[in-house]
Short mmCIF file of C-alpha atoms in Angstrom, two decimals:
data_model
loop_
_atom_site.label_atom_id
_atom_site.label_comp_id
_atom_site.label_asym_id
_atom_site.label_seq_id
_atom_site.Cartn_x
_atom_site.Cartn_y
_atom_site.Cartn_z
CA MET A 1 18.67 -3.88 -22.64
CA SER A 2 16.10 -5.40 -20.32
CA GLY A 3 15.00 -2.55 -18.05
CA PRO A 4 11.72 -0.60 -18.30
CA PHE A 5 11.28 2.85 -19.85
CA GLY A 6 14.54 2.50 -21.82
CA LEU A 7 16.61 2.25 -18.65
CA PRO A 8 19.37 -0.33 -18.16
CA LEU A 9 18.69 -2.46 -15.04
CA PRO A 10 21.94 -1.45 -13.23
CA LEU A 11 20.62 2.12 -12.96
CA LEU A 12 17.52 1.16 -11.00
CA THR A 13 19.22 2.20 -7.77
CA ASP A 14 20.61 5.29 -6.02
CA SER A 15 23.93 6.61 -7.23
CA TYR A 16 25.75 5.85 -4.01
CA LYS A 17 24.64 2.24 -4.07
CA ALA A 18 26.85 1.69 -7.14
CA SER A 19 29.92 2.60 -5.15
CA HIS A 20 29.27 0.23 -2.22
CA PHE A 21 30.88 -2.81 -3.77
CA ALA A 22 34.26 -1.35 -2.83
CA LEU A 23 33.15 -0.24 0.64
CA TYR A 24 31.57 -3.29 2.29
CA PRO A 25 34.05 -5.58 4.08
CA LYS A 26 34.93 -8.83 2.37
CA ALA A 27 32.32 -11.33 3.51
CA GLN A 28 30.94 -14.87 3.12
CA ALA A 29 27.39 -13.59 3.61
CA THR A 30 25.37 -10.49 4.39
CA THR A 31 21.74 -10.01 5.39
CA ALA A 32 19.52 -6.96 5.36
CA TYR A 33 15.84 -6.62 6.24
CA CYS A 34 12.93 -4.23 5.83
CA GLU A 35 10.44 -2.97 8.39
CA PHE A 36 7.98 -0.19 9.00
CA ARG A 37 9.27 1.89 11.92
CA HIS A 38 5.92 3.23 13.09
CA GLY A 39 2.21 2.98 12.42
CA PHE A 40 0.24 5.07 9.91
CA ASN A 41 1.08 8.75 10.61
CA LYS A 42 2.60 7.62 13.93
CA ASP A 43 -0.75 6.51 15.25
CA THR A 44 -0.06 4.59 18.49
CA THR A 45 -3.66 3.55 19.19
CA ASP A 46 -3.89 1.36 16.05
CA GLU A 47 -0.56 0.29 14.65
CA ARG A 48 -1.82 -2.28 12.14
CA MET A 49 -0.45 -1.88 8.62
CA VAL A 50 -0.98 -3.81 5.38
CA PHE A 51 2.16 -5.02 3.58
CA CYS A 52 1.63 -5.47 -0.17
CA GLY A 53 3.03 -4.68 -3.61
CA LEU A 54 6.33 -6.56 -3.47
CA ARG A 55 5.13 -8.99 -6.08
CA TYR A 56 4.89 -6.30 -8.72
CA ILE A 57 8.35 -4.98 -7.90
CA ILE A 58 9.97 -8.38 -8.07
CA GLU A 59 8.22 -9.41 -11.26
CA GLN A 60 8.74 -6.06 -12.98
CA TYR A 61 12.22 -5.05 -11.82
CA VAL A 62 14.05 -7.88 -10.01
CA ALA A 63 13.24 -11.23 -11.70
CA ARG A 64 14.57 -10.01 -15.03
CA PRO A 65 17.87 -11.22 -16.55
CA TRP A 66 20.47 -8.51 -17.00
CA THR A 67 22.30 -8.34 -20.30
CA LEU A 68 25.64 -7.25 -21.61
CA GLN A 69 23.83 -4.33 -23.24
CA ASP A 70 22.61 -3.25 -19.79
CA VAL A 71 26.20 -3.18 -18.51
CA ASP A 72 27.49 -1.37 -21.59
CA MET A 73 24.80 1.33 -21.27
CA ALA A 74 25.49 1.64 -17.52
CA GLU A 75 29.23 1.95 -18.21
CA ALA A 76 28.63 4.70 -20.73
CA PHE A 77 26.47 6.57 -18.22
CA PHE A 78 28.82 6.11 -15.25
CA ARG A 79 31.73 7.32 -17.32
CA THR A 80 30.69 10.94 -16.70
CA HIS A 81 28.52 10.64 -13.54
CA ASN A 82 31.11 11.46 -10.85
CA ALA A 83 31.78 15.01 -9.62
CA GLY A 84 33.25 17.09 -12.38
CA PHE A 85 31.69 14.74 -14.93
CA THR A 86 34.38 12.18 -14.27
CA GLU A 87 34.11 8.38 -14.03
CA PHE A 88 31.85 6.94 -11.27
CA PRO A 89 32.74 3.58 -9.70
CA PHE A 90 30.34 0.64 -10.18
CA PRO A 91 30.75 -3.15 -9.91
CA LYS A 92 31.07 -3.96 -13.56
CA HIS A 93 33.04 -7.18 -12.84
CA LEU A 94 30.34 -8.51 -10.58
CA PHE A 95 27.63 -7.68 -13.11
CA LEU A 96 29.47 -9.49 -15.84
CA LYS A 97 30.10 -12.43 -13.58
CA PHE A 98 26.48 -13.11 -12.80
CA ILE A 99 25.41 -12.43 -16.38
CA SER A 100 27.85 -15.13 -17.44
CA GLU A 101 27.34 -17.62 -14.59
CA ASN A 102 23.75 -16.99 -13.45
CA ALA A 103 21.89 -16.27 -16.68
CA GLY A 104 21.85 -12.61 -15.82
CA TYR A 105 19.75 -12.91 -12.67
CA PHE A 106 20.69 -10.69 -9.74
CA PRO A 107 22.46 -12.94 -7.14
CA VAL A 108 20.47 -12.41 -3.92
CA ARG A 109 17.83 -14.36 -2.02
CA ILE A 110 14.68 -12.54 -0.90
CA GLU A 111 12.25 -13.85 1.67
CA ALA A 112 9.05 -11.97 2.31
CA LEU A 113 5.73 -12.14 4.14
CA PRO A 114 2.74 -13.13 2.01
CA GLU A 115 1.10 -10.26 0.13
CA GLY A 116 -1.63 -8.62 2.15
CA SER A 117 -0.13 -9.53 5.54
CA VAL A 118 -1.18 -7.30 8.40
CA VAL A 119 1.91 -6.20 10.28
CA TYR A 120 3.14 -3.92 13.04
CA PRO A 121 6.11 -1.63 13.58
CA HIS A 122 9.37 -3.59 13.38
CA THR A 123 7.92 -6.69 11.74
CA PRO A 124 10.45 -7.83 9.15
CA VAL A 125 8.43 -7.78 5.94
CA PHE A 126 11.24 -8.96 3.73
CA GLN A 127 14.84 -10.12 4.16
CA ILE A 128 17.67 -10.08 1.66
CA THR A 129 20.74 -12.38 1.69
CA ALA A 130 23.79 -12.15 -0.48
CA ARG A 131 26.73 -14.56 -0.41
CA ASP A 132 30.45 -14.76 -1.22
CA GLU A 133 31.72 -12.37 -3.83
CA TYR A 134 28.21 -10.90 -4.17
CA SER A 135 27.88 -10.07 -0.46
CA SER A 136 28.57 -6.39 -1.24
CA LEU A 137 25.45 -6.28 -3.40
CA VAL A 138 23.09 -7.05 -0.55
CA THR A 139 21.45 -3.59 -0.54
CA TYR A 140 21.87 -2.81 -4.22
CA LEU A 141 18.18 -3.50 -4.85
CA GLU A 142 16.99 -1.60 -1.76
CA THR A 143 15.89 1.39 -3.84
CA VAL A 144 13.29 -0.49 -5.88
CA LEU A 145 12.29 -2.94 -3.12
CA LEU A 146 11.53 -0.03 -0.81
CA MET A 147 8.97 1.23 -3.27
CA ALA A 148 6.63 -1.25 -1.67
CA TRP A 149 6.07 1.56 0.81
CA TYR A 150 3.60 3.07 -1.67
CA PRO A 151 1.08 0.25 -2.19
CA SER A 152 1.44 -0.75 1.46
CA THR A 153 0.61 2.80 2.63
CA VAL A 154 -2.33 3.15 0.27
CA ALA A 155 -3.64 -0.29 1.31
CA THR A 156 -3.38 0.69 4.96
CA LEU A 157 -5.15 4.01 4.40
CA SER A 158 -7.95 2.25 2.53
CA ARG A 159 -8.32 -0.37 5.27
CA ARG A 160 -8.32 2.27 7.98
CA SER A 161 -11.07 4.11 6.06
CA ARG A 162 -13.07 0.86 5.83
CA ALA A 163 -12.72 0.41 9.62
CA VAL A 164 -14.34 3.81 10.20
CA ILE A 165 -17.26 2.99 7.78
CA GLU A 166 -17.63 -0.51 9.24
CA ASP A 167 -18.12 0.95 12.72
CA TYR A 168 -21.20 2.86 11.53
CA TYR A 169 -22.41 -0.06 9.52
CA ARG A 170 -22.51 -2.17 12.67
CA GLN A 171 -24.57 0.50 14.37
CA SER A 172 -27.01 1.35 11.64
CA VAL A 173 -27.17 -1.21 8.82
CA ASP A 174 -29.20 -4.43 8.76
CA ASP A 175 -27.56 -7.64 7.73
CA GLU A 176 -29.16 -7.62 4.29
CA GLY A 177 -27.58 -4.20 3.61
CA TRP A 178 -23.99 -5.11 4.44
CA TRP A 179 -23.14 -6.04 0.86
CA THR A 180 -23.14 -2.33 0.06
CA LEU A 181 -20.08 -1.83 2.27
CA GLU A 182 -17.85 -3.18 -0.51
CA THR A 183 -18.48 -0.03 -2.60
CA ARG A 184 -18.70 2.63 0.13
CA MET A 185 -15.25 3.98 -0.66
CA HIS A 186 -14.53 4.69 -4.33
CA ASP A 187 -11.10 5.41 -5.85
CA PHE A 188 -11.24 8.75 -7.71
CA GLY A 189 -7.45 9.16 -7.80
CA PHE A 190 -6.34 8.27 -11.33
CA ARG A 191 -6.03 11.91 -12.52
CA GLY A 192 -4.07 12.88 -9.39
CA CYS A 193 -1.32 10.40 -9.99
CA THR A 194 2.08 11.28 -11.42
CA CYS A 195 1.98 8.43 -13.97
CA VAL A 196 -0.12 5.49 -15.10
CA GLU A 197 2.12 3.06 -13.20
CA GLN A 198 1.38 4.79 -9.93
CA SER A 199 -2.37 4.69 -10.56
CA MET A 200 -2.15 0.98 -11.29
CA ILE A 201 -0.12 0.07 -8.21
CA GLY A 202 -1.87 2.36 -5.69
CA GLY A 203 -5.34 1.71 -7.16
CA ALA A 204 -4.85 -2.04 -6.87
CA ALA A 205 -3.80 -1.58 -3.19
CA HIS A 206 -7.10 0.23 -2.53
CA LEU A 207 -9.01 -2.70 -4.06
CA LEU A 208 -7.77 -4.95 -1.28
CA SER A 209 -10.42 -3.30 0.93
CA PHE A 210 -13.11 -2.12 -1.47
CA GLU A 211 -14.55 -3.04 -4.89
CA GLY A 212 -15.32 0.52 -6.04
CA THR A 213 -13.00 2.33 -8.37
CA ASP A 214 -12.91 4.66 -11.35
CA THR A 215 -9.19 3.96 -11.86
CA LEU A 216 -9.49 1.60 -14.80
CA SER A 217 -5.74 0.91 -14.99
CA ALA A 218 -5.90 -0.58 -11.46
CA ALA A 219 -9.07 -2.54 -12.06
CA PHE A 220 -7.61 -4.14 -15.21
CA PHE A 221 -4.26 -4.82 -13.62
CA ALA A 222 -5.79 -6.42 -10.52
CA GLN A 223 -8.17 -8.53 -12.58
CA TYR A 224 -5.87 -9.81 -15.34
CA ARG A 225 -2.38 -9.60 -13.88
CA LEU A 226 -3.12 -10.58 -10.31
CA ASN A 227 -6.42 -12.48 -10.30
CA GLY A 228 -6.47 -14.78 -13.31
CA GLY A 229 -9.06 -12.75 -15.18
CA GLN A 230 -11.71 -12.82 -12.44
CA ALA A 231 -13.25 -9.38 -11.84
CA VAL A 232 -12.39 -7.52 -8.67
CA ALA A 233 -13.70 -4.00 -9.22
CA THR A 234 -16.87 -2.15 -10.31
CA SER A 235 -18.13 1.33 -11.07
CA ILE A 236 -21.31 3.02 -12.33
CA PRO A 237 -22.21 5.51 -15.07
CA ALA A 238 -21.96 9.10 -13.80
CA THR A 239 -22.10 12.66 -15.00
CA GLU A 240 -19.40 15.27 -14.60
CA HIS A 241 -19.70 19.06 -14.51
CA SER A 242 -18.81 19.32 -18.18
CA VAL A 243 -21.78 17.05 -19.01
CA MET A 244 -24.15 19.00 -16.77
CA THR A 245 -23.15 22.42 -18.05
CA ALA A 246 -23.31 21.23 -21.74
CA TYR A 247 -27.13 21.38 -21.39
CA SER A 248 -29.07 24.60 -21.14
CA SER A 249 -30.46 23.48 -17.78
CA GLU A 250 -29.67 21.01 -15.04
CA ARG A 251 -33.18 19.66 -15.44
CA GLN A 252 -32.44 18.71 -19.07
CA ALA A 253 -29.06 17.24 -18.06
CA MET A 254 -30.63 15.05 -15.36
CA LEU A 255 -33.46 13.88 -17.59
CA SER A 256 -30.98 12.92 -20.28
CA THR A 257 -28.95 10.99 -17.71
CA ILE A 258 -32.08 9.22 -16.49
CA GLU A 259 -33.04 8.30 -20.06
CA ALA A 260 -29.65 6.82 -20.72
CA TYR A 261 -28.94 5.03 -17.44
CA GLY A 262 -32.03 5.37 -15.24
CA GLU A 263 -32.76 1.62 -15.23
CA GLY A 264 -29.63 0.87 -13.23
CA VAL A 265 -27.40 2.61 -10.70
CA PHE A 266 -26.14 6.04 -11.83
CA ALA A 267 -24.67 9.14 -10.31
CA CYS A 268 -25.35 12.78 -11.00
CA VAL A 269 -23.24 15.72 -9.84
CA MET A 270 -25.60 18.50 -8.70
CA ASP A 271 -23.51 21.52 -7.73
CA SER A 272 -22.64 22.99 -11.13
CA TYR A 273 -24.54 26.18 -10.27
CA ASP A 274 -26.34 26.04 -6.96
CA TYR A 275 -26.49 22.75 -5.07
CA SER A 276 -29.28 23.80 -2.76
CA ARG A 277 -31.55 25.00 -5.53
CA ALA A 278 -30.78 21.92 -7.62
CA LEU A 279 -31.97 19.75 -4.72
CA SER A 280 -35.09 21.78 -4.07
CA GLU A 281 -36.06 22.74 -7.69
CA VAL A 282 -34.62 20.12 -10.03
CA LEU A 283 -34.77 16.88 -8.07
CA PRO A 284 -38.53 16.98 -7.45
CA VAL A 285 -39.19 17.70 -11.12
CA VAL A 286 -37.19 14.73 -12.48
CA ALA A 287 -38.27 12.34 -9.74
CA SER A 288 -41.30 10.93 -11.57
CA ARG A 289 -39.15 9.92 -14.60
CA LYS A 290 -36.53 8.44 -12.30
CA LEU A 291 -39.25 6.37 -10.57
CA GLU A 292 -40.67 5.23 -13.91
CA LYS A 293 -37.26 4.00 -15.00
CA GLY A 294 -36.86 2.22 -11.69
CA GLY A 295 -33.16 2.77 -11.15
CA TYR A 296 -31.00 4.01 -8.28
CA LEU A 297 -29.76 7.63 -8.17
CA VAL A 298 -26.56 8.62 -6.41
CA ILE A 299 -26.49 12.36 -5.70
CA ARG A 300 -23.02 13.91 -5.76
CA PRO A 301 -22.12 17.26 -4.21
CA ASP A 302 -18.59 18.50 -5.03
CA SER A 303 -18.26 21.74 -3.11
CA GLY A 304 -19.21 23.43 0.14
CA ASP A 305 -19.06 22.04 3.64
CA GLN A 306 -18.66 18.30 3.41
CA VAL A 307 -21.01 17.41 6.24
CA GLU A 308 -23.71 19.89 5.34
CA ALA A 309 -23.63 18.88 1.67
CA VAL A 310 -24.20 15.25 2.51
CA LEU A 311 -27.07 16.02 4.97
CA MET A 312 -28.70 18.32 2.44
CA GLY A 313 -28.63 15.59 -0.19
CA LEU A 314 -30.01 12.94 2.12
CA ARG A 315 -32.81 15.16 3.38
CA ALA A 316 -33.78 16.24 -0.11
CA ALA A 317 -33.82 12.61 -1.31
CA ASP A 318 -35.89 11.63 1.68
CA ARG A 319 -38.43 14.32 0.92
CA VAL A 320 -38.66 13.40 -2.76
CA PHE A 321 -38.38 9.58 -2.69
CA GLY A 322 -39.23 8.73 0.89
CA SER A 323 -37.39 6.24 3.14
CA ASP A 324 -37.86 3.11 5.16
CA VAL A 325 -36.79 2.58 8.75
CA ASN A 326 -34.61 -0.51 9.04
CA GLY A 327 -34.43 -2.99 11.94
CA LYS A 328 -31.89 -0.82 13.75
CA GLY A 329 -34.13 2.23 13.64
CA PHE A 330 -32.37 4.16 10.87
CA LYS A 331 -33.68 5.62 7.65
CA VAL A 332 -32.74 4.01 4.31
CA VAL A 333 -33.67 6.31 1.44
CA ARG A 334 -35.64 4.58 -1.29
CA GLY A 335 -33.74 4.24 -4.49
CA ALA A 336 -31.27 6.98 -3.82
CA SER A 337 -28.16 7.89 -1.76
CA VAL A 338 -25.44 10.49 -1.62
CA ILE A 339 -21.72 10.21 -2.44
CA GLN A 340 -19.21 12.73 -1.05
CA GLY A 341 -15.98 12.72 -3.06
CA ASP A 342 -14.60 16.21 -2.40
CA GLY A 343 -11.52 16.36 -0.20
CA VAL A 344 -12.35 13.24 1.83
CA THR A 345 -9.97 12.01 4.52
CA THR A 346 -10.31 9.48 7.31
CA ALA A 347 -11.01 12.38 9.67
CA SER A 348 -13.77 13.81 7.50
CA LEU A 349 -15.17 10.32 7.05
CA GLN A 350 -15.67 10.22 10.79
CA ARG A 351 -17.28 13.63 10.93
CA ILE A 352 -19.67 12.93 8.01
CA LEU A 353 -20.77 9.50 9.27
CA ALA A 354 -21.26 10.83 12.83
CA ALA A 355 -23.54 13.57 11.43
CA VAL A 356 -25.44 11.13 9.19
CA HIS A 357 -25.89 8.82 12.18
CA ALA A 358 -27.11 11.65 14.40
CA ALA A 359 -29.62 12.70 11.68
CA GLY A 360 -31.09 9.23 11.80
CA PHE A 361 -29.89 7.93 8.44
CA SER A 362 -28.29 4.48 7.90
CA ALA A 363 -24.65 4.55 6.93
CA GLN A 364 -25.52 2.69 3.73
CA SER A 365 -27.25 5.90 2.52
CA VAL A 366 -23.91 7.64 1.96
CA GLY A 367 -20.85 6.59 -0.05
CA PHE A 368 -17.47 8.24 -0.41
CA GLY A 369 -14.88 8.90 -3.04
CA MET A 370 -11.23 9.63 -2.35
CA GLY A 371 -8.86 10.93 -5.03
CA GLY A 372 -5.59 12.65 -4.30
CA GLY A 373 -6.04 11.95 -0.61
CA LEU A 374 -5.93 8.19 -1.40
CA LEU A 375 -3.25 7.89 -4.05
CA GLN A 376 -1.19 11.05 -3.60
CA LYS A 377 -1.15 12.42 -0.06
CA VAL A 378 1.07 9.68 1.30
CA ASN A 379 4.88 9.27 1.38
CA ARG A 380 7.52 6.88 2.65
CA ASP A 381 7.56 8.64 6.02
CA THR A 382 3.81 7.95 6.54
CA MET A 383 4.79 4.51 7.91
CA SER A 384 8.63 5.04 7.77
CA MET A 385 9.60 2.01 5.74
CA ALA A 386 13.35 1.30 5.86
CA VAL A 387 15.97 -1.39 4.96
CA LYS A 388 18.99 -1.96 7.19
CA LEU A 389 21.88 -4.39 7.28
CA SER A 390 21.43 -6.76 10.25
CA SER A 391 24.09 -9.51 9.90
CA ILE A 392 27.45 -10.14 8.31
CA THR A 393 29.71 -13.17 8.21
CA TYR A 394 33.20 -11.90 7.40
CA GLU A 395 35.64 -13.52 4.99
CA ASP A 396 37.36 -15.34 7.85
CA GLY A 397 34.08 -16.89 9.04
CA THR A 398 33.52 -14.51 11.98
CA ALA A 399 29.75 -13.76 12.31
CA ARG A 400 28.54 -10.42 13.54
CA ASP A 401 24.95 -9.32 14.09
CA ILE A 402 24.64 -5.58 13.82
CA MET A 403 22.10 -2.85 14.31
CA LYS A 404 21.61 0.86 13.91
CA TYR A 405 21.15 2.80 17.11
CA PRO A 406 21.84 6.53 16.58
CA LYS A 407 22.30 8.50 19.76
CA GLU A 408 20.00 11.28 18.58
CA GLY A 409 17.45 9.16 16.66
CA SER A 410 16.09 6.32 18.76
CA GLU A 411 13.10 6.07 16.37
CA LYS A 412 15.50 4.71 13.80
CA VAL A 413 16.78 1.78 15.83
CA SER A 414 16.98 -1.46 13.86
CA LEU A 415 17.07 -5.16 14.80
CA PRO A 416 20.24 -7.37 14.82
CA GLY A 417 20.54 -10.82 13.26
CA ARG A 418 18.73 -12.97 10.79
CA PHE A 419 15.00 -13.24 11.29
CA ALA A 420 11.93 -15.38 11.11
CA VAL A 421 8.34 -14.32 11.68
CA TYR A 422 5.74 -16.53 13.36
CA ALA A 423 2.02 -16.30 14.03
CA ASP A 424 1.47 -15.79 17.74
CA ALA A 425 -1.56 -17.76 18.89
CA ALA A 426 -1.70 -15.69 22.09
CA GLN A 427 -2.39 -12.63 19.92
CA ASN A 428 -4.88 -14.24 17.55
CA GLY A 429 -2.11 -15.04 15.07
CA ALA A 430 -0.51 -11.60 14.91
CA PRO A 431 2.99 -11.75 13.48
CA VAL A 432 6.00 -11.70 15.85
CA ALA A 433 9.56 -11.21 14.77
CA CYS A 434 12.19 -13.53 16.25
CA ARG A 435 15.73 -14.67 15.59
CA SER A 436 15.78 -17.36 12.93
CA VAL A 437 17.10 -19.85 15.45
CA GLU A 438 14.03 -19.37 17.66
CA THR A 439 11.46 -21.10 15.49
CA ARG A 440 11.14 -24.02 13.12
CA GLU A 441 11.38 -23.30 9.39
CA SER A 442 7.90 -24.75 8.92
CA GLU A 443 6.52 -22.03 11.24
CA ASN A 444 8.32 -19.17 9.51
CA LEU A 445 5.90 -16.85 7.68
CA LEU A 446 8.67 -15.48 5.51
CA ARG A 447 8.59 -17.14 2.06
CA VAL A 448 11.35 -17.31 -0.50
CA VAL A 449 10.04 -15.16 -3.33
CA TYR A 450 13.24 -14.82 -5.32
CA ASP A 451 16.37 -16.98 -5.10
CA ALA A 452 18.97 -15.59 -7.44
CA ALA A 453 16.33 -16.31 -10.12
CA PRO A 454 12.54 -16.38 -10.32
CA VAL A 455 11.10 -19.05 -8.05
CA ALA A 456 8.54 -21.65 -9.10
CA ASP A 457 4.93 -20.69 -9.83
CA GLY A 458 2.66 -20.62 -6.77
CA VAL A 459 4.70 -18.39 -4.52
CA TRP A 460 2.30 -15.49 -5.16
CA ASP A 461 -1.33 -15.75 -4.10
CA GLY A 462 -4.11 -14.54 -6.36
CA PHE A 463 -5.66 -11.19 -5.67
CA ALA A 464 -8.84 -12.67 -4.19
CA GLU A 465 -6.77 -14.58 -1.65
CA VAL A 466 -4.71 -11.52 -0.81
CA ARG A 467 -7.92 -9.47 -0.31
CA ARG A 468 -9.30 -12.25 1.92
CA ARG A 469 -6.07 -12.26 3.99
CA VAL A 470 -6.22 -8.53 4.54
CA GLY A 471 -9.83 -8.67 5.74
CA ASP A 472 -9.30 -11.71 7.91
CA GLN A 473 -6.12 -10.55 9.61
CA TRP A 474 -7.23 -6.96 10.14
CA GLN A 475 -10.32 -8.24 11.91
CA ARG A 476 -8.50 -10.84 13.99
CA PHE A 477 -5.35 -9.01 14.97
CA PRO A 478 -5.39 -6.47 17.83
CA PRO A 479 -4.82 -2.78 17.06
CA ARG A 480 -1.56 -3.03 18.95
CA ALA A 481 0.56 -6.16 19.45
CA ARG A 482 3.85 -7.42 20.83
CA ALA A 483 5.55 -7.54 17.46
CA VAL A 484 9.05 -8.62 18.57
CA SER A 485 9.81 -11.66 20.68
CA GLU A 486 11.28 -11.22 24.14
CA ALA A 487 14.30 -13.23 23.12
CA LEU A 488 15.01 -10.94 20.14
CA LEU A 489 14.49 -7.84 22.30
CA GLU A 490 16.94 -9.20 24.82
CA TYR A 491 19.39 -9.97 22.08
CA GLN A 492 18.95 -6.46 20.74
CA ARG A 493 19.79 -5.09 24.20
CA GLN A 494 22.91 -7.30 24.33
CA VAL A 495 24.07 -6.16 20.92
CA HIS A 496 23.31 -2.54 21.78
CA ALA A 497 25.31 -2.87 25.03
CA GLN A 498 28.29 -4.26 23.07
CA GLN A 499 28.03 -1.39 20.61
CA GLU A 500 27.71 1.13 23.43
CA GLN A 501 30.86 -0.27 24.98
CA SER A 502 32.60 -0.02 21.67
CA VAL A 503 31.48 3.60 21.36
CA SER A 504 32.55 4.38 24.94
CA GLU A 505 35.97 2.84 24.41
CA GLY A 506 36.37 4.47 21.08
CA THR A 507 36.88 1.22 19.15
CA ALA A 508 33.78 2.01 17.12
CA PHE A 509 35.66 4.98 15.74
CA GLY A 510 38.96 3.21 15.30
CA SER A 511 40.51 4.94 18.34
#
């Protein structure tokens, strides 16, 4: 058995997928592709999205040789999986064939955009091709491949959050303070995940936009699995409420923290009892020891009104430690700042930063943490990722490009044909989908990442390069773009017209 978690690899799909081998028409070749149907939460003002995470899926679940034991275990399971606990159909003969003839590797070709590519609705992010007797398996892997929706959605959310923070940095932070931007959004989401694997995948996606995380699984994974051992993430020592309440007073708790970590950067949660009184009665008392140690204090509220809590912390720190006015006319608190990590969203980010700005403080004086909102409060519908069949060459050699166009669901329309993606110079390099015949292979951004077997080393970029790509493309590409070529749109109209005629005449229904 070669699957993870004690699962045979043939079961890493939806039940109905196992029955499709007998339902697809006989074909020489089939092609399916994947796209995001709309921007993040259907935002039409900024439709940029980050595509990432396919590498993990292919390495972990696709580029593994199937074994006879996998098939035996699948057969034992399917024997009672049909309604009434009867036998469920599955393509045992095809599985045995590629185990015997292809060293167990699943017989499809997968082309994909580079990890970290910034894309738009309807950009083909990967394309699957199956041939000959395996043509009916073209969408068998759809279930696991579609799980790239999760890291892609988290990466997009994180990058959108960074865009909000960057806007206030441009307005209120001097050049020498911009390095702090890399840690302004911290991943607090480990404990909110459903499993360690989710924390690792989602947490690594966040790290494409920021360096701050408390999700150690993601930091280690990104560093050692994706970046050749070079560090990509950092954190700082910090108290929790259990630490603070373990002492007889918050004053003692803070002094102990300062003694342990006061020479560096450290954080202290200050709302275990009364946040306002802690700021006014405890902070001034421990300030002298903090100054003696020479470190940097991050004040953390964890309850109450988000905006008010941040402003209270900044004003208290300003009173106790003082501040300097930077070249843009905004206060930078000396040796201290505030982090808000309670219920943060992109909307609350905007509110908090607007209030901080209006109060005259530089954006570098406040950081943010996002937990469940970052790694949990997203789903496949957030950017509507989907895979659809787009082309088939029947057994007799007849080729047919196809598309989905439901009468009552125009938002689910798909594209027909086989595709390439090229960088459009007229849109600062933004990706544009086209028919594969429209562009030279050398210009096609889709790379072969799996070809009925693992491909040669070098197809996957290191994490640092992926992070650079995200930052570069997000900055260069427009919030909205023409993501599908005019020729492909015209071809889509032609195919749709043919299908409409078929529907009108009843031939689509066999009439």
